[in-house]
Amino acid sequence: MNNMVNNMDKKNQKLLEVKDLRVSFFTPVGEVKAVGGISYDLNYGEVMGIVGESGSGKSVEAYAIMGLLQSPGKVVGGSITFDGEDVLAKSEKEMQAFRGNQVSMIFQNPMTCLNPVYTIGDQLIEAIRCHKKISKAEAREKSIEMLKLVGINNPERRMNQYPHEFSGGMRQRVMIAMGLICDPKMLIADEPTTALDVTIQAQIIELMKDIQQKTQMAIIFITHNLGVVAEICDRVTVMYAGKIVEQGNVEDIFYRPHHPYTMGLLRSMPRLDAEEYERLIPIEGTPVDMLNPPAGCPFGPRCEHCMKICLRREPPQIDLGNGHTAACWLLVDEAKRLAKKEETPNE
Ligand SMILES: Nc1ncnc2c1ncn2[C@@H]1O[C@H](COP(=O)(O)OP(=O)(O)OP(=O)(O)O)[C@@H](O)[C@H]1O
Ligand code: SF4
Ligand SMILES: [Mg+2]
């Protein structure tokens, strides 16, 4: 696995750099700013979780990186740099090579991605031969090896079966094999387990964790489940209404959240470390109407701490140290206090 060696060598170096990315959908009733200027980096071998409620722009942002945005969606600003290359400048042909060789994506519903009329083996072999110049026999061998890696018993026999002969969990394993088959430097997993029952979900997460540790590939893990984030991610990005509202390592986000939306999200989502009887408290109010977003802070209308300035001006991203940032006016004083502490360390 060439990329695997690369991944190990380059640990702690930047692999993906997203800067002020903006994506809009130009609908008959107006422009929907689905992603409104987000920036983040991902290092080689790093696993980042993206969380946020439905409609916050998690998938749209991932599609933009993969070059899979469908009309009327369009990247209207910003840049995406992957391994030093400008992704947005690539032609469709270059993007096809990019998908598969460099990055791949696992989608939420495996049935929509697997073709029911071809055997699993044919689909895996095709996926490899699309991107790598190897013989059919070699591709077959590699496919069997990948099925083994994702925990499918009797892979030689399974290669000749059709998707409907696999259970939901098994199909999701095949999708993971498909995502990994060309040995990508980065994998985007968009809610890869939500369609599965809890026990199978846990097995798939365990499997992905295991594969990540073996290959050291970078992963962007889009999920509604904070338990999954705690289990597999190094860092977390919290999105709300197409913006990043908070970002940091898992410990900072879970134990020292600073943005009111993140705090609400933590109270409303299941966690692995929660007591079974702990109540989940939904965040009051309705998500933002993306056609007519509010002025100022997008979370303003639902925020219990909302101040006058929040309704007028968008809050800046505040650096809280250790790669932890949050966009909230409440933190402006906190930022001043942190800066003062740095200037006078003996105080
Ligand atoms: N085809 C489309 N036409 C118009 N707007 C769209 C279209 N697809 C997405 N959007 C807009 O983009 C926003 C973000 O959608 P996205 O699918 O990224 O949400 P998400 O965070 O992945 O949600 P979920 O958790 O439900 O998957 C939506 O709120 C919607 O307003
Ligand atoms: S900026 Fe204001 S409205 Fe937005 S989260 Fe902070 S306190 Fe709430
Ligand atoms: Mg989505």
XYZ file of C-alpha atoms and ligand atoms in Angstrom:
387
model
C 0.000 0.000 0.000
C 1.960 3.027 -1.262
C -0.287 5.663 0.240
C -0.099 3.865 3.562
C 3.677 4.394 3.720
C 3.133 7.995 2.651
C 0.481 8.502 5.324
C 2.855 7.309 8.042
C 5.762 9.432 6.772
C 3.769 12.619 6.546
C 1.902 12.445 9.836
C 1.240 15.954 11.216
C 1.570 17.520 7.769
C -1.376 19.182 6.064
C -3.306 16.965 3.634
C -6.494 18.970 3.064
C -6.893 22.718 3.345
C -10.371 24.210 2.966
C -10.408 28.016 2.930
C -13.519 30.190 3.054
C -15.468 27.606 1.015
C -18.872 28.796 -0.172
C -21.487 26.670 -1.902
C -24.865 27.943 -3.094
C -27.904 26.387 -4.712
C -29.506 28.641 -7.256
C -33.170 27.681 -6.945
C -36.178 29.292 -8.677
C -37.042 31.021 -5.392
C -33.559 32.353 -4.676
C -29.977 31.548 -3.670
C -29.589 29.043 -0.856
C -26.183 29.593 0.776
C -25.781 26.006 1.929
C -22.105 26.451 2.908
C -21.305 30.019 3.891
C -17.525 30.371 4.103
C -15.925 27.541 6.059
C -12.222 26.975 6.689
C -10.369 24.044 8.206
C -7.295 21.837 7.752
C -6.917 18.092 7.986
C -3.539 16.442 8.517
C -2.338 13.144 7.070
C -3.711 10.309 9.171
C -6.101 12.527 11.116
C -9.749 11.641 11.761
C -12.151 14.553 11.914
C -15.813 14.357 12.820
C -18.298 16.802 11.335
C -21.443 17.166 13.421
C -24.469 19.414 13.216
C -28.168 19.044 12.723
C -29.905 18.144 9.493
C -29.474 20.744 6.760
C -26.350 22.352 8.267
C -24.319 21.726 5.086
C -22.254 18.689 6.086
C -22.943 16.628 2.959
C -22.871 19.584 0.572
C -19.408 20.478 1.835
C -18.246 16.876 1.303
C -19.700 16.767 -2.219
C -17.840 19.990 -3.018
C -14.517 18.346 -2.060
C -15.344 15.279 -4.159
C -16.499 17.373 -7.141
C -19.892 15.675 -6.902
C -22.129 18.722 -6.434
C -25.256 18.430 -8.539
C -26.889 21.359 -10.315
C -28.208 23.822 -9.134
C -25.400 23.553 -6.537
C -22.183 25.475 -7.244
C -18.977 26.410 -5.460
C -19.162 30.202 -5.421
C -16.032 31.043 -3.438
C -13.002 29.860 -1.518
C -10.447 27.151 -2.189
C -9.844 23.455 -1.585
C -6.227 22.280 -1.604
C -5.452 18.571 -1.361
C -1.878 17.355 -1.009
C -0.706 20.693 -2.457
C -3.077 20.571 -5.461
C -5.898 22.980 -6.247
C -8.967 20.711 -6.347
C -11.338 23.320 -7.763
C -9.046 23.882 -10.772
C -9.194 20.221 -11.843
C -11.033 19.165 -15.017
C -13.812 16.559 -14.810
C -11.355 13.930 -16.114
C -8.801 14.872 -13.446
C -11.549 14.769 -10.818
C -12.426 11.224 -11.853
C -8.835 10.180 -11.262
C -8.808 12.147 -7.984
C -11.875 10.249 -6.749
C -10.688 6.764 -6.078
C -6.939 7.345 -6.313
C -6.700 10.121 -3.728
C -10.033 10.355 -1.906
C -13.118 8.238 -1.731
C -16.480 8.543 -0.109
C -18.807 6.119 1.632
C -22.425 7.141 1.354
C -25.271 6.749 3.793
C -27.322 4.234 1.845
C -25.306 1.333 0.371
C -28.213 0.115 -1.756
C -28.189 3.304 -3.829
C -24.468 2.876 -4.533
C -24.318 -0.831 -5.327
C -25.678 -1.905 -8.673
C -28.274 -4.685 -8.128
C -27.612 -6.374 -11.501
C -23.864 -6.979 -11.071
C -22.139 -9.313 -8.636
C -20.227 -7.801 -5.744
C -17.021 -9.192 -7.270
C -17.623 -7.547 -10.651
C -18.310 -4.194 -8.955
C -15.162 -4.344 -6.838
C -13.006 -5.403 -9.802
C -14.497 -2.605 -11.915
C -13.821 -0.073 -9.137
C -10.133 -1.034 -9.074
C -9.664 -1.237 -12.845
C -11.252 2.190 -13.289
C -8.347 3.705 -11.390
C -5.446 1.302 -11.603
C -3.883 -0.416 -14.596
C -3.804 -3.994 -13.339
C -4.974 -7.310 -14.782
C -8.404 -8.753 -14.010
C -6.811 -11.593 -12.034
C -4.833 -9.148 -9.879
C -7.940 -7.016 -9.347
C -9.848 -10.123 -8.291
C -7.168 -11.042 -5.802
C -7.144 -7.512 -4.376
C -10.975 -7.559 -4.109
C -10.896 -10.804 -2.135
C -8.205 -9.347 0.118
C -10.366 -6.239 0.757
C -13.472 -8.315 1.529
C -11.381 -10.246 4.051
C -10.127 -6.970 5.557
C -13.686 -5.747 6.147
C -14.621 -8.993 7.849
C -16.594 -10.831 5.154
C -16.321 -14.590 5.569
C -15.846 -16.835 2.600
C -14.942 -13.950 0.280
C -14.249 -16.151 -2.779
C -17.871 -17.367 -2.747
C -19.240 -13.934 -1.805
C -17.572 -12.387 -4.870
C -20.107 -14.216 -7.086
C -23.163 -13.037 -5.181
C -25.448 -10.055 -5.844
C -26.095 -7.145 -3.425
C -29.548 -8.490 -2.443
C -27.885 -11.633 -1.091
C -26.055 -9.516 1.506
C -27.533 -8.173 4.774
C -27.531 -4.397 5.451
C -24.414 -4.614 7.622
C -22.621 -6.780 5.045
C -23.496 -4.344 2.252
C -22.090 -1.485 4.307
C -18.891 -3.520 4.751
C -18.749 -3.972 0.976
C -19.122 -0.185 0.587
C -16.200 0.314 2.949
C -14.166 -2.201 0.915
C -15.126 -0.291 -2.223
C -14.065 2.994 -0.588
C -10.702 1.567 0.435
C -9.919 -0.525 -2.595
C -7.788 2.081 -4.353
C -5.935 2.874 -1.157
C -7.029 6.534 -0.801
C -5.173 9.129 1.269
C -8.490 10.355 2.611
C -11.890 8.811 3.087
C -15.099 10.770 3.587
C -17.703 8.714 5.422
C -21.108 10.406 5.299
C -23.315 8.872 7.996
C -22.056 5.416 7.050
C -23.907 3.631 9.825
C -27.226 5.423 10.344
C -29.218 2.906 8.294
C -27.972 0.025 10.466
C -29.064 -1.297 13.840
C -27.043 -0.368 16.902
C -25.010 -3.576 17.259
C -24.016 -3.585 13.587
C -23.224 0.157 13.827
C -20.788 -0.565 16.646
C -19.143 -3.346 14.609
C -18.726 -1.106 11.567
C -17.216 1.707 13.651
C -14.838 -0.761 15.277
C -13.886 -2.016 11.808
C -13.239 1.498 10.493
C -11.168 2.339 13.533
C -9.117 -0.789 13.019
C -8.573 -0.071 9.305
C -7.649 3.554 10.078
C -5.033 2.406 12.547
C -3.608 -0.043 9.999
C -3.571 2.297 7.001
C -3.206 5.660 8.786
C -5.463 7.246 6.160
C -7.205 10.514 6.989
C -10.965 10.311 7.517
C -13.734 12.898 7.572
C -16.556 11.318 9.503
C -19.939 12.994 9.086
C -22.344 11.853 11.770
C -25.255 12.689 14.056
C -23.869 10.434 16.725
C -21.468 11.896 19.281
C -20.732 8.402 20.545
C -19.199 7.646 17.157
C -17.170 10.859 17.339
C -15.778 9.970 20.747
C -14.927 6.487 19.523
C -13.042 7.290 16.343
C -12.247 11.003 15.896
C -9.243 13.131 16.873
C -10.926 16.446 16.138
C -14.477 17.728 15.761
C -16.011 20.425 13.572
C -19.447 21.640 14.615
C -21.569 23.130 11.826
C -24.682 25.250 12.042
C -26.541 26.766 9.062
C -23.624 26.363 6.666
C -20.999 27.779 9.055
C -18.441 26.302 11.400
C -19.428 27.443 14.875
C -16.841 25.507 16.878
C -13.825 23.338 16.222
C -11.358 21.569 18.460
C -9.985 18.264 19.609
C -12.456 15.736 20.966
C -11.675 16.459 24.631
C -12.105 20.220 24.249
C -15.396 19.889 22.384
C -16.820 17.269 24.766
C -15.590 18.613 28.074
C -14.921 22.313 27.411
C -17.448 23.391 24.736
C -17.663 27.188 24.372
C -20.390 27.760 21.784
C -24.029 27.668 22.987
C -25.001 25.542 19.972
C -22.318 22.930 20.760
C -23.507 22.841 24.362
C -27.075 22.288 23.160
C -25.930 19.609 20.747
C -24.113 17.751 23.521
C -27.283 17.773 25.623
C -29.418 16.616 22.694
C -27.336 13.796 21.227
C -26.614 10.334 22.588
C -23.114 9.918 24.051
C -21.180 6.778 24.791
C -20.267 7.881 28.313
C -23.837 8.939 29.265
C -25.798 7.075 31.917
C -28.590 5.073 30.325
C -31.298 7.026 32.140
C -29.863 10.449 31.255
C -32.436 12.599 29.439
C -31.640 14.008 26.016
C -32.765 17.632 25.777
C -33.685 18.858 22.293
C -32.478 22.309 21.192
C -35.489 24.654 21.262
C -36.631 26.414 18.111
C -36.482 25.500 14.447
C -33.439 25.264 12.184
C -32.590 28.261 10.033
C -34.580 28.876 6.848
C -31.587 28.810 4.501
C -33.395 30.959 1.929
C -33.856 33.754 4.450
C -31.138 33.341 7.074
C -31.176 35.786 9.994
C -28.726 38.698 10.088
C -25.832 38.416 12.544
C -25.268 35.122 14.336
C -27.220 32.323 12.588
C -27.931 30.710 15.969
C -29.279 34.011 17.400
C -33.024 33.262 17.165
C -32.557 30.024 19.152
C -29.832 31.120 21.563
C -30.679 31.678 25.217
C -27.719 34.076 25.557
C -28.542 36.175 22.471
C -27.506 39.851 22.821
C -28.295 42.855 20.633
C -24.999 42.652 18.775
C -25.684 38.989 17.898
C -28.692 39.986 15.818
C -26.713 42.634 13.911
C -23.195 41.331 13.358
C -21.820 37.899 12.678
C -19.518 36.807 15.514
C -15.783 36.395 14.752
C -13.970 33.074 15.174
C -12.271 33.274 18.558
C -9.021 31.391 19.081
C -9.194 29.561 22.405
C -5.763 27.926 22.051
C -4.725 24.371 21.216
C -6.544 24.524 17.860
C -9.849 25.205 19.632
C -11.967 27.953 18.026
C -15.557 29.106 18.402
C -17.614 31.860 16.797
C -19.603 33.620 19.511
C -19.791 37.199 20.826
C -19.807 35.866 24.389
C -16.190 34.818 23.880
C -14.839 38.193 22.871
C -14.086 39.048 26.523
C -12.736 35.539 27.022
C -10.361 36.091 24.079
C -9.140 39.375 25.584
C -8.571 37.629 28.908
C -6.594 34.817 27.214
C -4.471 37.347 25.291
C -3.729 39.301 28.474
C -2.727 36.106 30.269
C -0.250 35.319 27.470
C 1.270 38.807 27.699
C 1.727 38.541 31.469
C 2.412 34.857 32.113
C 3.468 35.354 35.760
C 0.184 36.844 36.857
N -30.690 20.238 -4.429
C -30.793 21.249 -3.560
N -31.499 22.370 -3.858
C -31.590 23.388 -2.989
N -31.002 23.417 -1.781
C -30.315 22.332 -1.416
C -30.167 21.183 -2.269
N -29.416 20.266 -1.634
C -29.103 20.815 -0.435
N -29.645 22.048 -0.306
C -29.497 22.964 0.835
O -28.261 22.717 1.428
C -28.418 22.648 2.839
C -27.423 21.686 3.395
O -27.741 20.375 2.978
P -26.882 19.116 3.409
O -27.407 17.963 2.634
O -25.450 19.424 3.283
O -27.249 18.977 4.933
P -26.642 17.935 5.985
O -25.963 18.727 7.041
O -25.850 16.905 5.276
O -27.974 17.321 6.606
P -28.317 15.785 7.006
O -27.768 15.622 8.379
O -29.797 15.742 6.971
O -27.692 14.875 5.997
C -29.864 22.267 3.069
O -30.354 22.900 4.202
C -30.578 22.792 1.865
O -31.060 24.087 2.189
S -23.032 35.043 19.107
Fe -24.780 35.534 20.417
S -26.532 34.458 19.532
Fe -24.669 33.587 18.637
S -24.250 31.858 19.937
Fe -23.075 33.554 20.771
S -24.401 34.471 22.309
Fe -25.686 33.142 21.075
Mg -26.084 14.885 4.877
